Short mmCIF file of C-alpha atoms in Angstrom, two decimals:
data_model
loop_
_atom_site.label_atom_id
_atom_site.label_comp_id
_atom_site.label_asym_id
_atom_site.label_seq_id
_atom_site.Cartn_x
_atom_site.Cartn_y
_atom_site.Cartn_z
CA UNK S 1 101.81 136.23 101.96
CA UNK S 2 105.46 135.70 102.78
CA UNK S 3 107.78 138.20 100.46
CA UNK S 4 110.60 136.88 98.84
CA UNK S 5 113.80 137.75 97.20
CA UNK S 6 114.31 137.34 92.85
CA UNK S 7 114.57 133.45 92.27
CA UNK S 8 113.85 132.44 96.35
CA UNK S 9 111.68 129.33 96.07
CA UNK S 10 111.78 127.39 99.10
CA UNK S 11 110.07 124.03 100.11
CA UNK S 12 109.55 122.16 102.93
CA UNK S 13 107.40 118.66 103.71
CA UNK S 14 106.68 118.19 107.10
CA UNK S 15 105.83 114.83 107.84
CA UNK S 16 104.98 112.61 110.78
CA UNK S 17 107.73 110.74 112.71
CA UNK S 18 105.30 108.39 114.96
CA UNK S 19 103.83 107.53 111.38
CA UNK S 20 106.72 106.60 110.14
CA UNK S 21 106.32 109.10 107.03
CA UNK S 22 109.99 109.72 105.98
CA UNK S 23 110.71 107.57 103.35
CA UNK S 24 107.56 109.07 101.51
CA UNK S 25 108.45 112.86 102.46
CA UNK S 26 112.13 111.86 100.79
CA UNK S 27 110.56 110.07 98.28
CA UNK S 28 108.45 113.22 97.14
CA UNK S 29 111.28 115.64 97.86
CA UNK S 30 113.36 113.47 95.60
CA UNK S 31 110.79 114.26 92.95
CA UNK S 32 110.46 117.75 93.39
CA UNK S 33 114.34 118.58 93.22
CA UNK S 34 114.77 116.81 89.95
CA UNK S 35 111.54 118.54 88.43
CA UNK S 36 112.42 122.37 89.66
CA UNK S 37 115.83 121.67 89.72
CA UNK S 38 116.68 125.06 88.71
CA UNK S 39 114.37 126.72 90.58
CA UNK S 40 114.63 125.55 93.79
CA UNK S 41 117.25 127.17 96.31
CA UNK S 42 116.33 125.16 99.60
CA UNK S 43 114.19 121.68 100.14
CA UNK S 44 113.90 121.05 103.60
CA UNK S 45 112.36 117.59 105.60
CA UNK S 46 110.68 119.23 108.99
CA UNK S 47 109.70 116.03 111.42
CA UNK S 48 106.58 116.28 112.84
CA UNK S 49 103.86 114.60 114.97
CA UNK S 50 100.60 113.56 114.89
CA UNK S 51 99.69 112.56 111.45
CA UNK S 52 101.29 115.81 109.86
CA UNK S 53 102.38 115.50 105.82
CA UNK S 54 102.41 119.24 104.79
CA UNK S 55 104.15 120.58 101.80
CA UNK S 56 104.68 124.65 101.64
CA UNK S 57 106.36 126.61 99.36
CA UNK S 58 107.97 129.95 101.09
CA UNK S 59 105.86 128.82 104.28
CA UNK S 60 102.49 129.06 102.32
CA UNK S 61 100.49 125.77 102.78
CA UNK S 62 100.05 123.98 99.06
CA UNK S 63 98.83 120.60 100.43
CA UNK S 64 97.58 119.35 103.68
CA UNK S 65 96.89 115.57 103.73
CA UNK S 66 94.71 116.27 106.44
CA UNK S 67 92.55 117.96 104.13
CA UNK S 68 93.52 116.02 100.72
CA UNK S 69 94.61 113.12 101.61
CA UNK S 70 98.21 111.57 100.45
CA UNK S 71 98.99 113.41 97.38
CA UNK S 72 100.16 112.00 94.43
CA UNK S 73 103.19 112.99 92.97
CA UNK S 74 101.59 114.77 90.02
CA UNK S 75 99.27 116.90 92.11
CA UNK S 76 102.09 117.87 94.51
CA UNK S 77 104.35 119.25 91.36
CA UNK S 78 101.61 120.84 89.95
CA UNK S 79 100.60 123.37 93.09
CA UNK S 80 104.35 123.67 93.69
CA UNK S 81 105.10 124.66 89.71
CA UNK S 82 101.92 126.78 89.62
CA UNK S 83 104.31 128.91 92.23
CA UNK S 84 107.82 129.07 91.31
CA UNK S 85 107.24 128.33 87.54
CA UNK S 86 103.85 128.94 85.89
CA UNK S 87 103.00 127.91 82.60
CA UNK S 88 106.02 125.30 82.97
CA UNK S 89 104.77 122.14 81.37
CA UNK S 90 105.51 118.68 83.88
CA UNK S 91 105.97 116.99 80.13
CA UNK S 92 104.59 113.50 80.30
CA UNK S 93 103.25 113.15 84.14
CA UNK S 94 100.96 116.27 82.94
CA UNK S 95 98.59 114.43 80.46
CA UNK S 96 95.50 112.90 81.18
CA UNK S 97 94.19 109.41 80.14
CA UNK S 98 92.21 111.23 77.65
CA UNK S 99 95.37 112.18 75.93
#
């Protein structure tokens, strides 16, 4: 696991260029930064190849849509708050249909 200094969170989606994947990577990123905010120092887009969407948080891989598929919003801020903010409630995207 990658050490980090007090308050260090940061995240970076790498996503596919040939795919044409960057307006979803900003798209997502967008979302992230306005949900952690405040605990967020860096949010970085990495281009990549081959098929690539990869979100990490301190370089630790939270979602691999090679393995998930494409994530939905909700999913994505849940794996990165259960990191930089646990027990943080995501308010109103958190509930369930049940609710």
């Amino acid at each position: 696991m990658t050490e980090r200094t007090a308050d260090a969170w940061r995240v970076q989606i790498e996503y596919c260029t040939q795919c044409r994947w960057l307006p979803r990577a900003a798209w997502l990123a967008q979302e992230l930064l306005t949900t952690f905010e405040s605990e967020l120092t860096e949010l970085s887009l990495k281009p990549g190849t081959g098929g690539v969407f990869v979100v990490r948080v301190n370089d630790e891989v939270v979602f691999d849509r090679r393995e998930q598929g494409f994530p939905e919003p909700t999913a994505v801020k849940r794996l990165v708050r259960d990191r930089v903010a646990p027990g943080r409630s995501l308010g109103h995207s958190e509930r369930t249909a049940a609710d």
